[in-house]
Every structure is written in C-alpha cells, then in structure tokens.
Short mmCIF file of C-alpha atoms (C1' of nucleotides) and ligand atoms in Angstrom, two decimals:
data_model
loop_
_atom_site.label_atom_id
_atom_site.label_comp_id
_atom_site.label_asym_id
_atom_site.label_seq_id
_atom_site.Cartn_x
_atom_site.Cartn_y
_atom_site.Cartn_z
CA MET D 19 0.00 0.00 0.00
CA GLU D 20 1.39 3.40 -0.90
CA THR D 21 1.79 6.01 1.77
CA PHE D 22 0.84 9.64 1.61
CA GLY D 23 2.55 12.78 2.93
CA GLY D 24 3.87 13.55 6.39
CA GLU D 25 7.35 14.14 7.75
CA LYS D 26 7.87 10.88 9.55
CA SER D 27 6.76 8.60 6.75
CA ARG D 28 8.61 10.41 3.99
CA ALA D 29 11.07 7.60 3.57
CA ARG D 30 8.33 5.13 2.71
CA ILE D 31 6.71 7.15 -0.03
CA ALA D 32 6.90 5.39 -3.38
CA TYR D 33 6.26 8.63 -5.16
CA ASP D 34 4.88 11.94 -3.94
CA TRP D 35 1.55 12.65 -5.60
CA ARG D 36 1.61 16.14 -4.16
CA GLY D 37 3.22 17.63 -7.21
CA GLY D 38 1.16 15.78 -9.79
CA PRO D 39 -1.99 16.66 -11.66
CA LEU D 40 -4.38 15.60 -8.89
CA ALA D 41 -2.62 17.90 -6.46
CA ARG D 42 -2.74 20.74 -8.95
CA MET D 43 -6.46 20.24 -9.42
CA ILE D 44 -6.95 20.13 -5.66
CA ARG D 45 -4.94 23.28 -5.08
CA GLN D 46 -7.03 25.04 -7.65
CA ARG D 47 -10.25 23.94 -6.01
CA LEU D 48 -9.05 24.96 -2.57
CA GLN D 49 -7.94 28.31 -3.87
CA ALA D 50 -11.31 28.87 -5.53
CA ALA D 51 -12.93 28.07 -2.19
CA ARG D 52 -10.54 30.46 -0.41
CA LEU D 53 -9.13 27.67 1.74
CA ARG D 54 -5.41 27.58 2.33
CA PRO D 55 -3.80 24.51 0.79
CA SER D 56 -2.60 23.06 4.06
CA ARG D 57 -1.08 19.61 4.08
CA GLN D 58 -4.10 18.13 5.84
CA ARG D 59 -6.62 19.65 3.47
CA ILE D 60 -4.67 18.45 0.47
CA SER D 61 -4.35 14.98 1.95
CA LEU D 62 -8.07 14.69 2.67
CA ALA D 63 -9.03 16.18 -0.67
CA GLY D 64 -6.68 13.66 -2.23
CA LEU D 65 -8.57 10.80 -0.62
CA LEU D 66 -11.89 12.31 -1.57
CA PHE D 67 -11.17 13.22 -5.16
CA VAL D 68 -8.59 10.70 -6.32
CA ALA D 69 -11.07 8.17 -7.63
CA GLY D 70 -14.35 9.59 -8.90
CA ASP D 71 -17.40 9.91 -6.73
CA ARG D 72 -17.11 8.82 -3.13
CA HIS D 73 -19.47 8.50 -0.17
CA VAL D 74 -17.83 8.41 3.24
CA THR D 75 -18.34 9.18 6.90
CA ALA D 76 -15.87 11.18 8.96
CA GLU D 77 -14.72 8.07 10.77
CA GLN D 78 -14.16 6.16 7.55
CA LEU D 79 -12.10 8.94 6.09
CA HIS D 80 -10.05 9.22 9.25
CA ARG D 81 -9.35 5.49 9.23
CA GLU D 82 -8.23 5.70 5.61
CA ALA D 83 -5.95 8.60 6.41
CA GLN D 84 -4.41 6.66 9.27
CA ALA D 85 -3.95 3.56 7.16
CA LEU D 86 -1.94 5.69 4.72
CA ASP D 87 0.08 7.32 7.49
CA MET D 88 -1.38 10.72 6.84
CA PRO D 89 -0.72 12.61 10.04
CA LEU D 90 -4.02 14.26 10.97
CA SER D 91 -6.52 14.17 13.77
CA LEU D 92 -10.17 13.20 13.82
CA ALA D 93 -11.08 16.76 14.74
CA THR D 94 -9.39 17.94 11.58
CA VAL D 95 -11.36 15.48 9.53
CA TYR D 96 -14.59 16.85 10.98
CA ASN D 97 -13.49 20.46 10.58
CA THR D 98 -12.29 19.93 7.05
CA LEU D 99 -15.40 18.11 5.93
CA ARG D 100 -17.49 20.92 7.35
CA GLN D 101 -15.44 23.50 5.48
CA PHE D 102 -15.58 21.53 2.26
CA VAL D 103 -19.35 21.37 2.56
CA ALA D 104 -19.60 25.07 3.32
CA SER D 105 -17.64 25.90 0.20
CA GLY D 106 -19.50 23.48 -2.00
CA LEU D 107 -16.66 21.02 -2.70
CA ILE D 108 -18.70 18.16 -1.28
CA ARG D 109 -22.15 17.77 0.21
CA GLU D 110 -23.84 16.05 3.08
CA VAL D 111 -26.39 13.30 2.76
CA ALA D 112 -28.89 12.50 5.48
CA VAL D 113 -29.33 8.80 6.15
CA PHE D 114 -30.97 6.94 9.00
CA GLY D 115 -28.67 6.23 11.87
CA SER D 116 -27.30 9.49 13.22
CA THR D 117 -24.17 9.45 11.11
CA VAL D 118 -23.55 12.11 8.52
CA TRP D 119 -22.36 11.00 5.10
CA TYR D 120 -20.26 13.11 2.77
CA ASP D 121 -20.56 12.93 -0.98
CA THR D 122 -18.08 14.22 -3.52
CA ASN D 123 -20.79 14.32 -6.15
CA THR D 124 -22.37 17.71 -5.65
CA GLY D 125 -24.67 17.53 -8.65
CA SER D 126 -28.34 16.73 -8.32
CA HIS D 127 -28.74 13.01 -7.75
CA CYS D 128 -30.25 10.38 -5.48
CA HIS D 129 -28.93 7.53 -3.37
CA TYR D 130 -29.22 3.91 -2.58
CA PHE D 131 -28.39 3.02 1.00
CA ASP D 132 -27.49 -0.60 1.65
CA GLU D 133 -28.64 -1.11 5.21
CA GLY D 134 -26.87 -4.44 5.59
CA ARG D 135 -23.42 -3.29 4.56
CA GLN D 136 -24.01 0.34 5.53
CA ARG D 137 -22.95 1.72 2.20
CA LEU D 138 -24.18 4.72 0.31
CA GLU D 139 -24.19 4.78 -3.50
CA ASP D 140 -25.43 7.00 -6.28
CA ILE D 141 -28.50 6.08 -8.26
CA PRO D 142 -27.41 6.35 -11.90
CA SER D 143 -30.32 8.39 -13.20
CA ASP D 144 -31.32 11.55 -11.39
CA LEU D 145 -34.77 10.72 -10.14
CA THR D 146 -35.41 14.21 -8.80
CA ARG D 147 -35.84 15.39 -12.37
CA ASP D 148 -39.18 13.57 -12.39
CA LEU D 149 -40.34 15.29 -9.23
CA LYS D 150 -42.63 18.26 -9.48
CA ILE D 151 -41.67 20.06 -6.31
CA ALA D 152 -42.89 23.49 -5.32
CA ALA D 153 -41.80 25.45 -2.27
CA PRO D 154 -44.60 26.62 -0.01
CA PRO D 155 -45.14 30.40 -0.14
CA GLY D 156 -42.46 32.29 1.76
CA TYR D 157 -39.91 29.52 1.40
CA ARG D 158 -37.06 28.51 -0.89
CA ILE D 159 -35.90 25.02 -1.58
CA VAL D 160 -32.29 24.62 -0.49
CA GLY D 161 -31.99 20.93 -1.29
CA VAL D 162 -33.79 17.73 -2.16
CA ASP D 163 -32.67 14.40 -0.76
CA VAL D 164 -33.90 11.07 -1.98
CA ILE D 165 -32.74 7.92 -0.25
CA VAL D 166 -33.79 4.49 -1.43
CA ARG D 167 -33.10 2.07 1.39
CA LEU D 168 -32.08 -1.44 0.40
CA ARG D 169 -31.64 -4.84 1.97
CA ASP D 170 -29.81 -7.54 0.13
CA ASP D 171 -31.69 -10.76 -0.31
CA GLU D 172 -29.52 -12.66 2.20
CA THR D 173 -29.74 -10.07 4.97
CA LEU D 174 -33.50 -9.95 4.39
CA GLN D 175 -34.16 -12.98 6.66
CA MET V 11 -53.80 23.48 29.90
CA GLU V 12 -55.44 20.13 30.60
CA THR V 13 -53.52 17.42 32.31
CA PHE V 14 -53.30 13.78 31.38
CA GLY V 15 -53.19 10.60 33.49
CA GLY V 16 -51.00 9.72 36.43
CA GLU V 17 -51.72 9.14 40.09
CA LYS V 18 -50.36 12.33 41.52
CA SER V 19 -52.10 14.70 39.14
CA ARG V 20 -55.47 13.00 39.22
CA ALA V 21 -57.05 15.86 41.15
CA ARG V 22 -56.25 18.32 38.37
CA ILE V 23 -57.75 16.38 35.49
CA ALA V 24 -60.63 18.22 33.84
CA TYR V 25 -61.86 15.01 32.34
CA ASP V 26 -60.22 11.66 31.82
CA TRP V 27 -59.84 10.94 28.12
CA ARG V 28 -58.74 7.40 28.89
CA GLY V 29 -62.26 6.02 28.59
CA GLY V 30 -63.26 7.91 25.46
CA PRO V 31 -63.17 7.03 21.81
CA LEU V 32 -59.52 7.99 21.30
CA ALA V 33 -58.47 5.66 24.07
CA ARG V 34 -60.59 2.89 22.59
CA MET V 35 -58.95 3.38 19.22
CA ILE V 36 -55.52 3.37 20.81
CA ARG V 37 -56.21 0.22 22.80
CA GLN V 38 -57.28 -1.49 19.63
CA ARG V 39 -54.13 -0.45 17.83
CA LEU V 40 -51.89 -1.55 20.67
CA GLN V 41 -53.68 -4.86 20.88
CA ALA V 42 -53.29 -5.40 17.14
CA ALA V 43 -49.56 -4.70 17.58
CA ARG V 44 -49.42 -7.11 20.55
CA LEU V 45 -48.30 -4.37 22.89
CA ARG V 46 -49.82 -4.26 26.35
CA PRO V 47 -51.88 -1.16 26.91
CA SER V 48 -49.74 0.21 29.69
CA ARG V 49 -50.42 3.66 31.02
CA GLN V 50 -47.29 5.07 29.43
CA ARG V 51 -47.97 3.59 26.02
CA ILE V 52 -51.53 4.89 26.06
CA SER V 53 -50.35 8.34 27.16
CA LEU V 54 -47.76 8.57 24.40
CA ALA V 55 -50.09 7.16 21.79
CA GLY V 56 -52.61 9.75 22.96
CA LEU V 57 -50.17 12.55 22.24
CA LEU V 58 -49.22 11.04 18.92
CA PHE V 59 -52.66 10.21 17.60
CA VAL V 60 -54.95 12.79 19.16
CA ALA V 61 -54.68 15.34 16.37
CA GLY V 62 -54.06 13.90 12.94
CA ASP V 63 -50.59 13.52 11.51
CA ARG V 64 -47.67 14.53 13.69
CA HIS V 65 -43.90 14.76 13.30
CA VAL V 66 -41.91 14.79 16.51
CA THR V 67 -38.57 13.94 18.04
CA ALA V 68 -38.20 11.90 21.21
CA GLU V 69 -37.21 14.98 23.18
CA GLN V 70 -40.17 16.98 21.95
CA LEU V 71 -42.57 14.22 22.89
CA HIS V 72 -41.00 13.88 26.30
CA ARG V 73 -41.32 17.61 26.91
CA GLU V 74 -44.98 17.49 25.93
CA ALA V 75 -45.59 14.58 28.26
CA GLN V 76 -43.95 16.45 31.09
CA ALA V 77 -45.91 19.61 30.40
CA LEU V 78 -49.08 17.54 30.75
CA ASP V 79 -47.87 15.86 33.93
CA MET V 80 -47.72 12.46 32.33
CA PRO V 81 -45.39 10.48 34.57
CA LEU V 82 -42.89 8.81 32.29
CA SER V 83 -39.19 8.82 31.66
CA LEU V 84 -37.18 9.78 28.62
CA ALA V 85 -35.99 6.19 28.28
CA THR V 86 -39.61 5.08 28.04
CA VAL V 87 -40.23 7.59 25.29
CA TYR V 88 -37.30 6.18 23.34
CA ASN V 89 -38.31 2.58 24.03
CA THR V 90 -41.92 3.20 23.16
CA LEU V 91 -41.14 5.03 19.95
CA ARG V 92 -38.90 2.18 18.92
CA GLN V 93 -41.65 -0.34 19.64
CA PHE V 94 -44.23 1.71 17.79
CA VAL V 95 -41.94 1.84 14.79
CA ALA V 96 -41.25 -1.88 14.94
CA SER V 97 -44.96 -2.63 14.91
CA GLY V 98 -45.77 -0.15 12.19
CA LEU V 99 -47.81 2.34 14.20
CA ILE V 100 -45.44 5.14 13.28
CA ARG V 101 -42.33 5.48 11.18
CA GLU V 102 -38.96 7.14 11.32
CA VAL V 103 -37.82 9.90 9.02
CA ALA V 104 -34.16 10.66 8.38
CA VAL V 105 -33.31 14.35 8.39
CA PHE V 106 -30.02 16.18 8.56
CA GLY V 107 -28.80 16.81 12.04
CA SER V 108 -28.43 13.50 13.86
CA THR V 109 -31.88 13.56 15.38
CA VAL V 110 -34.47 10.96 14.49
CA TRP V 111 -37.97 12.16 13.68
CA TYR V 112 -41.09 10.11 14.18
CA ASP V 113 -44.09 10.35 11.91
CA THR V 114 -47.60 9.14 12.62
CA ASN V 115 -48.33 9.10 8.93
CA THR V 116 -47.14 5.66 7.84
CA GLY V 117 -48.42 5.89 4.29
CA SER V 118 -46.13 6.65 1.39
CA HIS V 119 -45.38 10.36 1.37
CA CYS V 120 -42.62 12.94 1.34
CA HIS V 121 -41.50 15.76 3.60
CA TYR V 122 -40.64 19.37 3.81
CA PHE V 123 -38.06 20.22 6.44
CA ASP V 124 -37.95 23.82 7.58
CA GLU V 125 -34.31 24.29 8.50
CA GLY V 126 -34.92 27.60 10.23
CA ARG V 127 -37.65 26.48 12.58
CA GLN V 128 -36.54 22.82 12.57
CA ARG V 129 -39.94 21.50 11.68
CA LEU V 130 -40.93 18.52 9.60
CA GLU V 131 -44.13 18.53 7.55
CA ASP V 132 -45.85 16.36 4.99
CA ILE V 133 -45.84 17.29 1.35
CA PRO V 134 -49.49 17.10 0.30
CA SER V 135 -49.05 15.04 -2.84
CA ASP V 136 -47.02 11.85 -2.76
CA LEU V 137 -44.10 12.67 -5.00
CA THR V 138 -42.68 9.16 -4.87
CA ARG V 139 -45.47 8.04 -7.15
CA ASP V 140 -43.68 9.85 -9.97
CA LEU V 141 -40.41 8.11 -9.28
CA LYS V 142 -39.38 5.13 -11.37
CA ILE V 143 -37.21 3.32 -8.89
CA ALA V 144 -35.70 -0.09 -9.42
CA ALA V 145 -33.71 -2.10 -6.90
CA PRO V 146 -30.28 -3.25 -8.06
CA PRO V 147 -30.10 -7.01 -8.64
CA GLY V 148 -29.95 -8.95 -5.39
CA TYR V 149 -31.62 -6.22 -3.39
CA ARG V 150 -35.07 -5.23 -2.23
CA ILE V 151 -36.30 -1.74 -1.55
CA VAL V 152 -37.32 -1.39 2.05
CA GLY V 153 -38.17 2.29 1.94
CA VAL V 154 -37.93 5.52 0.00
CA ASP V 155 -37.35 8.82 1.76
CA VAL V 156 -37.70 12.19 0.13
CA ILE V 157 -36.83 15.32 2.07
CA VAL V 158 -37.20 18.76 0.57
CA ARG V 159 -35.19 21.16 2.69
CA LEU V 160 -36.51 24.69 3.02
CA ARG V 161 -35.36 28.06 4.28
CA ASP V 162 -37.89 30.79 4.83
CA ASP V 163 -37.22 34.04 3.05
CA GLU V 164 -36.23 35.87 6.24
CA THR V 165 -33.84 33.24 7.53
CA LEU V 166 -32.28 33.14 4.06
CA GLN V 167 -29.96 36.12 4.76
"C1'" DT O 12 13.53 35.61 9.07
"C1'" DC O 13 9.81 38.04 11.65
"C1'" DG O 14 5.37 38.81 13.00
"C1'" DC O 15 0.65 38.03 12.16
"C1'" DT O 16 -3.03 35.03 10.77
"C1'" DT O 17 -4.92 30.66 9.96
"C1'" DT O 18 -5.02 25.90 10.87
"C1'" DT O 19 -4.46 21.89 13.54
"C1'" DT O 20 -4.49 19.39 17.66
"C1'" DA O 21 -5.69 16.96 22.05
"C1'" DG O 22 -8.86 16.49 25.04
"C1'" DA O 23 -12.96 17.90 27.32
"C1'" DA O 24 -17.85 18.79 26.65
"C1'" DT O 25 -22.29 18.01 24.54
"C1'" DT O 26 -25.98 15.64 22.48
"C1'" DA O 27 -28.65 11.82 21.03
"C1'" DT O 28 -29.30 7.34 21.90
"C1'" DT O 29 -28.89 2.70 23.92
"C1'" DC O 30 -28.05 -0.58 27.60
"C1'" DA O 31 -28.36 -3.04 31.99
"C1'" DA O 32 -30.12 -4.10 36.18
"C1'" DA O 33 -33.45 -3.25 39.65
"C1'" DA O 34 -38.15 -1.72 40.76
"C1'" DA O 35 -42.80 -1.40 39.58
"C1'" DA O 36 -46.82 -2.72 37.27
"C1'" DC O 37 -49.57 -6.03 35.11
"C1'" DC O 38 -52.02 -10.42 34.41
"C1'" DC O 39 -54.06 -14.70 35.60
"C1'" DG O 40 -55.49 -18.49 38.05
"C1'" DC O 41 -56.74 -19.56 42.68
"C1'" DG U 18 -57.96 -9.98 46.75
"C1'" DC U 19 -53.51 -12.66 46.54
"C1'" DG U 20 -49.19 -14.74 45.12
"C1'" DG U 21 -46.14 -15.75 41.36
"C1'" DG U 22 -44.41 -15.38 36.81
"C1'" DT U 23 -44.01 -12.05 33.05
"C1'" DT U 24 -43.68 -7.58 31.00
"C1'" DT U 25 -42.75 -2.85 31.39
"C1'" DT U 26 -40.68 1.08 33.27
"C1'" DT U 27 -37.12 3.48 35.48
"C1'" DT U 28 -32.64 5.17 36.80
"C1'" DG U 29 -28.25 5.86 35.82
"C1'" DA U 30 -24.37 4.48 33.37
"C1'" DA U 31 -22.41 3.60 28.76
"C1'" DT U 32 -21.70 4.60 23.98
"C1'" DA U 33 -21.31 7.06 19.72
"C1'" DA U 34 -21.12 11.05 16.92
"C1'" DT U 35 -20.04 15.51 16.93
"C1'" DT U 36 -18.57 20.08 18.53
"C1'" DC U 37 -15.93 23.15 21.39
"C1'" DT U 38 -11.82 25.21 23.61
"C1'" DA U 39 -7.51 26.74 24.23
"C1'" DA U 40 -2.86 25.94 23.08
"C1'" DA U 41 0.61 24.57 19.66
"C1'" DA U 42 1.97 24.45 14.95
"C1'" DA U 43 2.08 25.87 10.38
"C1'" DG U 44 1.66 29.01 6.63
"C1'" DC U 45 2.29 33.50 4.41
"C1'" DG U 46 3.77 37.87 3.02
"C1'" DA U 47 6.98 41.63 3.80
MN1 MN N 10 -19.05 9.89 10.97
MN1 MN N 11 -34.74 13.09 19.58
ZN1 ZN N 12 -23.91 10.67 -4.23
ZN1 ZN N 13 -45.00 12.63 7.36
#
DNA sequence: TCGCTTTTTAGAATTATTCAAAAAACCCGC
DNA sequence: GCGGGTTTTTTGAATAATTCTAAAAAGCGA
C-alpha cells in the first residue's frame, strides 16, 4: 500500500503525488474556495477526489488517512469536511442512523443506501428530475434528498 | 392546559380521556400490535394520535408529556417510539442533524423540512409516485425517503 | 527571518441514543 | 384480593457522533 505525505513517513513514499496533476487540481479547487492549501486539506481532498465519486463518513475517512500514514486528527477530519461542505466542494447526505455522510458528487442526484453493509451509492439516473416540487409560499428550496433504502436478499431474513 | 393521566395529578384532570373514543382506538391499535396497553404507552399514543398527523422527536414528545404531567421517563419515550416503529404504528424519518424524527403518517409520502424552525411537515401530494425506482439485482427496496429542505425568506440572509 | 493570521491538535464537553439491572406494574389463576 | 411469573418502566451508566476550547503548529507575506 502506498503512503501519503507527512514528515515521519517520507522515507516510505513510493512517489509523492503532491506535485502531480491531482494535487494541482486540488490546489485550484481549494484556492477557488478560499481555503489555504494546508497539508491536511490536500491529503483529505486527495482521498476524496482521487477516484471519482465517493461517499464516506468522517470516521471512515479518518481510518483511511491513518492507514496511509497521513498525520491528521479526527477533529481535523470533521473540521475539514465541514469546510468543504460550506464551500461546495462536497455535500452532506442525510441517512438513517445518526451518522452524517459526505458525498463528492455535488450535482443533483439520489442515493441507494445498503442497510446491511451500511454503504451509500449513487442512483445512476437523477430521479429528482421527475419530481414536481414546489416550495410553499415564503420559502425557498435549499436541497432535495432522496434515499432508497435497500436490503440484500440474504440479509433480508 | 389540561392534564393527562397519572396518580399524583389525578385531582387536576378536567376530564379523563382514557375512557373515550380515542383511548378505545388506541387500545385497539396496541392490541393489534401485541403491545400491552400500559399507562405510558396509552399516554404517548394519545399525544401522537390525538390530532391527525404529527412529526416529533423523542425529546419533543418527552417535553410534551412532562408539560401535561404524564409520569414517564425519557428512556420510556425512546423505548416506546422504537416499539411503535417496529410494529408499524409510526415510522422514522431521516433528516439532517443526527436527530431521528417520528411520523404518525405511515403511508407513502414525502417531507418538507424547515431548517430555520426545525420543523418537519408532509408534502401534500405523494411525489414518490412519480419516481421510477428499481432495486439493483440482489436487493429489495425497504423504503424511500424524500426530504425537501426549506429556508424561509427571512432566515435566508 | 519576523510577526501576524490561519489551521491543527488533544482532550474535554455536549448531544442523542442505547443498555443493563433493579423496581414497579400487570395479568391470571386460585 | 392474593401470590407468582411475566412484561414494562425506570434510573443511571455507557456509547457514539459531533462540537468546542484553548494551546501549539504551520503558513504567508513583507
Ligand atoms: Mn461519521
Ligand atoms: Mn430526539
Ligand atoms: Zn452521491
Ligand atoms: Zn410525514
């Protein structure tokens, strides 16, 4: 397994992605969002944006970061995710179970949630396009969330 | 404000609803769900079902019960809501913010969530009817949740 | 490099929820 | 009505997710 940035693990790095095209893209996005490109933010953005759309919880992301020897704290993961949401780089998804999910796909789309494996996934076609939603008078719509909850046939008794 | 059941507040009760038609309906529902009609369950079901569809959190319901001198603990509110969900009397709704909402409307329908006032409400027409949802192979759909998040024009800066 | 600002961190605090064990209430046959 | 087995409720502790606080570290521009 490759390792990512951080002073103490420098020796083990196969190659440093932090000069490559992904890092450049990330720096641009952070700059556009007026967030300093700190090492932690770049590391987390790297995890989030390296491989297409992702759906993660704060804990999951922190565990990944630790597995790759990225030196950052859980508090930073929470802070950073909150900032990324605030600046539109990612978005939150509400699911049952009191854990917030973060989604790198900020476009309009809906989700499957696999209750057995606790995994969130995009639904290929954007169902919300079929919805005729109107805001009640005096209100604006700030978001529409559609979750289709699933059980796989085994888990389903 | 009228007061509901409980030994110590008996003197203050204007009239005891626990013999009336609501109580009869509730007893029937509890019986159908194979839940003993304990005083606490009847009290909570009274709050939930007395006035058409409701959307509440456990804390809200507990505060209401206390305001009406119903003698019951927060743990009982949580336990009872869980039991009511398990037996289909009410259902959960997932909303942003790590708090579970409970809905007495168990039919298929969607929700507005007022982020300013933190209130959940039914959307009159069932939008999900317009959705063409398919389960991925090997899965079954166990529920579809649609939340339309709102900000009122004042709250919206 | 210096000085100022922003970010990160560890750990405590908070909030929502669940759990566990004891107490209370309920039910049923006598 | 009364005891005995069962269910329910309660209290208080435990857990999990998240936020807060204050101090340390890092980043940035001159
Ligand atoms: Mn999380
Ligand atoms: Mn609640
Ligand atoms: Zn998504
Ligand atoms: Zn509803």
